[in-house]
């Protein structure tokens, strides 16, 4: 079966790099982890080259700056807040502990079955 064509062939007969990669026979021993690493590296390189060629607009820069500020505020709030209670710990107020139970819920009214 011929390789999938993703780009048109040039006048010199050259094929694109992605076309030869779609055949999948160049290195069939790559693990899923290695493939993921290669994809992440490639994406990072593409994004880095795009950022260099197209700097963000003033509006985007302002939005990014505001988001960074918000993130910093949230981090400070999170670090200064008391730790959350453990899963077994249930906070009760003094009112709950001193509340009068209705007669149907009092321990003396309960019988073992």
Coordinates of N, CA and C in Angstrom, one line a residue:
X1 N 0.8 -1.2 0.0 CA 0.0 0.0 0.0 C 0.9 1.2 0.0
X2 N 0.7 2.2 -0.9 CA 1.5 3.4 -0.9 C 1.4 4.2 0.3
X3 N 2.4 5.0 0.7 CA 2.3 5.9 1.9 C 1.3 6.9 1.7
X4 N 0.7 7.3 2.8 CA -0.3 8.4 2.8 C 0.3 9.7 2.4
X5 N -0.2 10.4 1.5 CA 0.4 11.7 1.1 C -0.2 12.8 1.9
X6 N 0.6 13.6 2.6 CA 0.1 14.7 3.4 C 0.4 16.0 2.7
X7 N 1.3 16.0 1.8 CA 1.7 17.2 1.0 C 1.8 16.8 -0.4
X8 N 1.7 17.8 -1.3 CA 1.9 17.5 -2.7 C 3.4 17.3 -3.0
X9 N 3.7 16.4 -3.9 CA 5.1 16.2 -4.3 C 5.6 17.3 -5.1
X10 N 6.9 17.7 -4.7 CA 7.5 18.8 -5.4 C 7.8 18.5 -6.9
X11 N 8.2 19.5 -7.6 CA 8.5 19.3 -9.0 C 9.8 18.4 -9.2
X12 N 10.6 18.4 -8.2 CA 11.9 17.6 -8.3 C 11.6 16.1 -7.9
X13 N 10.4 15.8 -7.5 CA 10.2 14.4 -7.1 C 10.4 14.2 -5.6
X14 N 10.7 15.2 -4.8 CA 10.9 15.0 -3.4 C 9.6 14.8 -2.7
X15 N 9.6 14.0 -1.6 CA 8.5 13.9 -0.8 C 8.7 14.5 0.6
X16 N 7.6 14.9 1.3 CA 7.8 15.6 2.5 C 8.3 14.6 3.6
X17 N 8.8 15.2 4.7 CA 9.3 14.3 5.8 C 8.1 13.6 6.5
X18 N 7.0 14.3 6.6 CA 5.8 13.7 7.3 C 5.3 12.5 6.5
X19 N 5.5 12.6 5.1 CA 5.0 11.5 4.3 C 5.8 10.2 4.6
X20 N 7.1 10.4 4.7 CA 7.9 9.2 5.0 C 7.7 8.7 6.4
X21 N 7.3 9.5 7.3 CA 7.1 9.1 8.7 C 5.8 8.3 8.8
X22 N 4.8 8.6 7.9 CA 3.5 7.9 8.0 C 3.7 6.4 7.7
X23 N 4.7 6.0 7.1 CA 4.9 4.6 6.8 C 5.1 3.8 8.0
X24 N 5.8 4.4 9.0 CA 5.9 3.8 10.3 C 7.0 2.7 10.4
X25 N 7.8 2.5 9.4 CA 8.7 1.4 9.4 C 10.2 1.9 9.7
X26 N 10.3 3.2 9.9 CA 11.7 3.7 10.2 C 12.2 3.2 11.5
X27 N 11.4 3.2 12.6 CA 11.9 2.8 13.9 C 10.7 2.2 14.7
X28 N 10.3 1.0 14.4 CA 9.1 0.4 15.0 C 9.3 0.0 16.5
X29 N 10.5 0.1 17.0 CA 10.7 -0.3 18.4 C 10.6 0.8 19.4
X30 N 10.0 1.9 19.1 CA 9.8 3.0 20.0 C 8.7 2.6 21.0
X31 N 8.9 3.0 22.3 CA 7.9 2.7 23.3 C 6.9 3.9 23.3
X32 N 5.8 3.7 23.9 CA 4.8 4.8 24.0 C 5.4 6.0 24.7
X33 N 6.3 5.8 25.7 CA 6.9 6.8 26.5 C 7.9 7.6 25.6
X34 N 8.6 6.9 24.8 CA 9.6 7.6 23.9 C 8.8 8.4 22.8
X35 N 7.7 7.9 22.3 CA 6.9 8.6 21.3 C 6.3 9.9 22.0
X36 N 5.8 9.7 23.2 CA 5.3 10.9 23.9 C 6.3 12.0 24.1
X37 N 7.5 11.5 24.5 CA 8.7 12.5 24.7 C 9.0 13.2 23.4
X38 N 9.1 12.4 22.3 CA 9.4 13.0 21.0 C 8.3 14.1 20.6
X39 N 7.1 13.7 20.8 CA 6.0 14.6 20.5 C 6.0 15.9 21.3
X40 N 6.3 15.7 22.6 CA 6.4 16.9 23.5 C 7.5 17.8 23.1
X41 N 8.7 17.2 22.8 CA 9.8 18.0 22.3 C 9.5 18.7 21.1
X42 N 8.9 18.0 20.1 CA 8.6 18.7 18.8 C 7.6 19.8 19.0
X43 N 6.6 19.6 19.8 CA 5.6 20.7 20.0 C 6.2 21.9 20.7
X44 N 7.1 21.6 21.7 CA 7.8 22.7 22.4 C 8.6 23.5 21.4
X45 N 9.3 22.8 20.5 CA 10.2 23.5 19.5 C 9.3 24.3 18.5
X46 N 8.2 23.8 18.1 CA 7.3 24.5 17.2 C 6.7 25.7 17.9
X47 N 6.3 25.6 19.1 CA 5.7 26.7 19.8 C 6.8 27.8 20.1
X48 N 8.0 27.4 20.4 CA 9.0 28.3 20.7 C 9.4 29.1 19.4
X49 N 9.4 28.5 18.2 CA 9.7 29.2 17.0 C 8.5 30.1 16.6
X50 N 7.3 29.7 16.9 CA 6.2 30.6 16.6 C 6.2 31.8 17.5
X51 N 6.6 31.7 18.8 CA 6.6 32.8 19.7 C 7.7 33.8 19.3
X52 N 8.8 33.3 18.7 CA 9.9 34.2 18.3 C 9.4 35.0 17.1
X53 N 8.7 34.3 16.2 CA 8.3 35.0 14.9 C 7.1 35.9 15.1
X54 N 6.2 35.6 16.0 CA 5.0 36.4 16.3 C 4.9 36.7 17.7
X55 N 5.5 37.8 18.1 CA 5.4 38.2 19.6 C 3.9 38.5 19.9
X56 N 3.5 38.2 21.1 CA 2.1 38.5 21.5 C 1.7 39.9 21.4
X57 N 0.4 40.2 21.1 CA 0.0 41.6 21.0 C 0.0 42.2 22.4
X58 N -0.2 43.5 22.4 CA -0.3 44.2 23.7 C -1.4 43.7 24.6
X59 N -2.6 43.4 23.9 CA -3.7 42.9 24.7 C -3.4 41.5 25.3
X60 N -2.8 40.6 24.5 CA -2.4 39.3 25.0 C -1.4 39.4 26.1
X61 N -0.4 40.3 25.9 CA 0.6 40.5 27.0 C -0.1 40.9 28.3
X62 N -1.0 41.9 28.2 CA -1.7 42.4 29.4 C -2.5 41.2 30.0
X63 N -3.2 40.4 29.2 CA -4.0 39.3 29.8 C -3.1 38.3 30.5
X64 N -1.9 38.0 29.9 CA -1.0 37.1 30.5 C -0.4 37.6 31.8
X65 N -0.1 38.9 31.8 CA 0.4 39.6 33.0 C -0.7 39.5 34.1
X66 N -1.9 39.8 33.8 CA -3.0 39.7 34.8 C -3.2 38.3 35.3
X67 N -3.1 37.3 34.4 CA -3.3 35.9 34.9 C -2.1 35.5 35.8
X68 N -0.9 36.0 35.5 CA 0.2 35.7 36.3 C 0.0 36.3 37.7
X69 N -0.5 37.5 37.8 CA -0.7 38.2 39.0 C -1.8 37.4 39.8
X70 N -2.9 37.0 39.2 CA -3.9 36.2 39.8 C -3.4 34.9 40.4
X71 N -2.6 34.3 39.6 CA -2.0 33.0 40.0 C -1.1 33.2 41.3
X72 N -0.3 34.3 41.3 CA 0.5 34.6 42.4 C -0.3 34.9 43.7
X73 N -1.4 35.6 43.5 CA -2.3 35.9 44.7 C -2.9 34.6 45.2
X74 N -3.4 33.8 44.3 CA -3.9 32.5 44.7 C -2.9 31.6 45.5
X75 N -1.7 31.6 45.0 CA -0.6 30.8 45.6 C -0.4 31.4 47.0
X76 N -0.3 32.7 47.2 CA -0.1 33.3 48.5 C -1.3 32.9 49.5
X77 N -2.5 33.1 49.0 CA -3.7 32.7 49.8 C -3.6 31.3 50.2
X78 N -3.3 30.4 49.3 CA -3.3 29.0 49.6 C -2.2 28.6 50.6
X79 N -1.0 29.3 50.5 CA 0.0 29.0 51.4 C -0.2 29.5 52.8
X80 N -1.0 30.6 52.9 CA -1.3 31.2 54.2 C -2.5 30.6 54.9
X81 N -3.4 29.9 54.1 CA -4.6 29.4 54.7 C -4.3 28.2 55.6
X82 N -5.1 27.9 56.6 CA -4.8 26.7 57.4 C -5.1 25.5 56.6
X83 N -4.4 24.4 56.9 CA -4.6 23.2 56.1 C -6.0 22.7 56.3
X84 N -6.5 22.0 55.3 CA -7.9 21.5 55.4 C -8.0 20.4 56.4
X85 N -9.2 20.2 57.0 CA -9.3 19.1 58.0 C -9.2 17.8 57.3
X86 N -8.7 16.8 58.1 CA -8.6 15.5 57.5 C -9.9 14.9 57.2
X87 N -10.0 13.9 56.4 CA -11.2 13.3 55.9 C -12.1 12.8 57.1
X88 N -11.5 12.3 58.1 CA -12.3 11.8 59.3 C -12.7 12.9 60.3
X89 N -12.1 14.0 60.2 CA -12.4 15.1 61.1 C -13.6 15.9 60.7
X90 N -14.6 15.9 61.6 CA -15.8 16.7 61.3 C -15.9 17.8 62.3
X91 N -15.9 19.1 61.8 CA -16.0 20.2 62.8 C -17.4 20.3 63.3
X92 N -17.5 20.4 64.7 CA -18.7 20.6 65.3 C -18.6 21.9 66.1
X93 N -19.7 22.6 66.2 CA -19.7 23.8 67.0 C -20.2 23.4 68.4
X94 N -20.0 24.3 69.4 CA -20.4 24.0 70.8 C -22.0 23.9 70.8
X95 N -22.7 24.6 69.9 CA -24.1 24.5 69.9 C -24.6 23.0 69.6
X96 N -23.9 22.4 68.7 CA -24.3 21.0 68.4 C -24.1 20.1 69.5
X97 N -23.0 20.3 70.2 CA -22.6 19.4 71.3 C -23.6 19.5 72.5
X98 N -24.1 20.7 72.7 CA -25.0 21.0 73.9 C -26.5 20.9 73.5
X99 N -26.8 20.6 72.3 CA -28.2 20.6 71.9 C -29.0 19.5 72.6
X100 N -30.2 19.7 72.9 CA -31.1 18.7 73.4 C -31.7 17.9 72.3
X101 N -31.6 16.6 72.5 CA -32.2 15.7 71.5 C -33.6 15.4 71.8
X102 N -34.4 15.3 70.7 CA -35.8 15.0 70.9 C -36.0 13.6 71.6
X103 N -37.1 13.3 72.3 CA -37.2 12.1 73.0 C -37.0 10.8 72.2
X104 N -37.4 10.9 70.9 CA -37.2 9.7 70.1 C -35.8 9.3 69.8
X105 N -34.9 10.3 69.9 CA -33.5 10.1 69.6 C -32.6 9.9 70.8
X106 N -33.2 10.0 72.0 CA -32.4 9.9 73.2 C -32.0 8.4 73.4
X107 N -30.8 8.3 74.0 CA -30.2 6.9 74.1 C -31.0 6.1 75.0
X108 N -31.6 6.6 76.0 CA -32.4 5.8 77.0 C -33.6 5.2 76.3
X109 N -34.1 5.8 75.3 CA -35.3 5.2 74.6 C -34.9 4.1 73.6
X110 N -33.6 3.9 73.3 CA -33.2 2.9 72.3 C -33.1 1.6 73.0
X111 N -33.5 0.5 72.3 CA -33.4 -0.8 72.8 C -32.7 -1.7 71.8
X112 N -32.0 -2.6 72.3 CA -31.3 -3.6 71.4 C -32.3 -4.6 70.8
X113 N -32.1 -4.9 69.6 CA -33.0 -5.8 68.9 C -32.4 -7.2 68.9

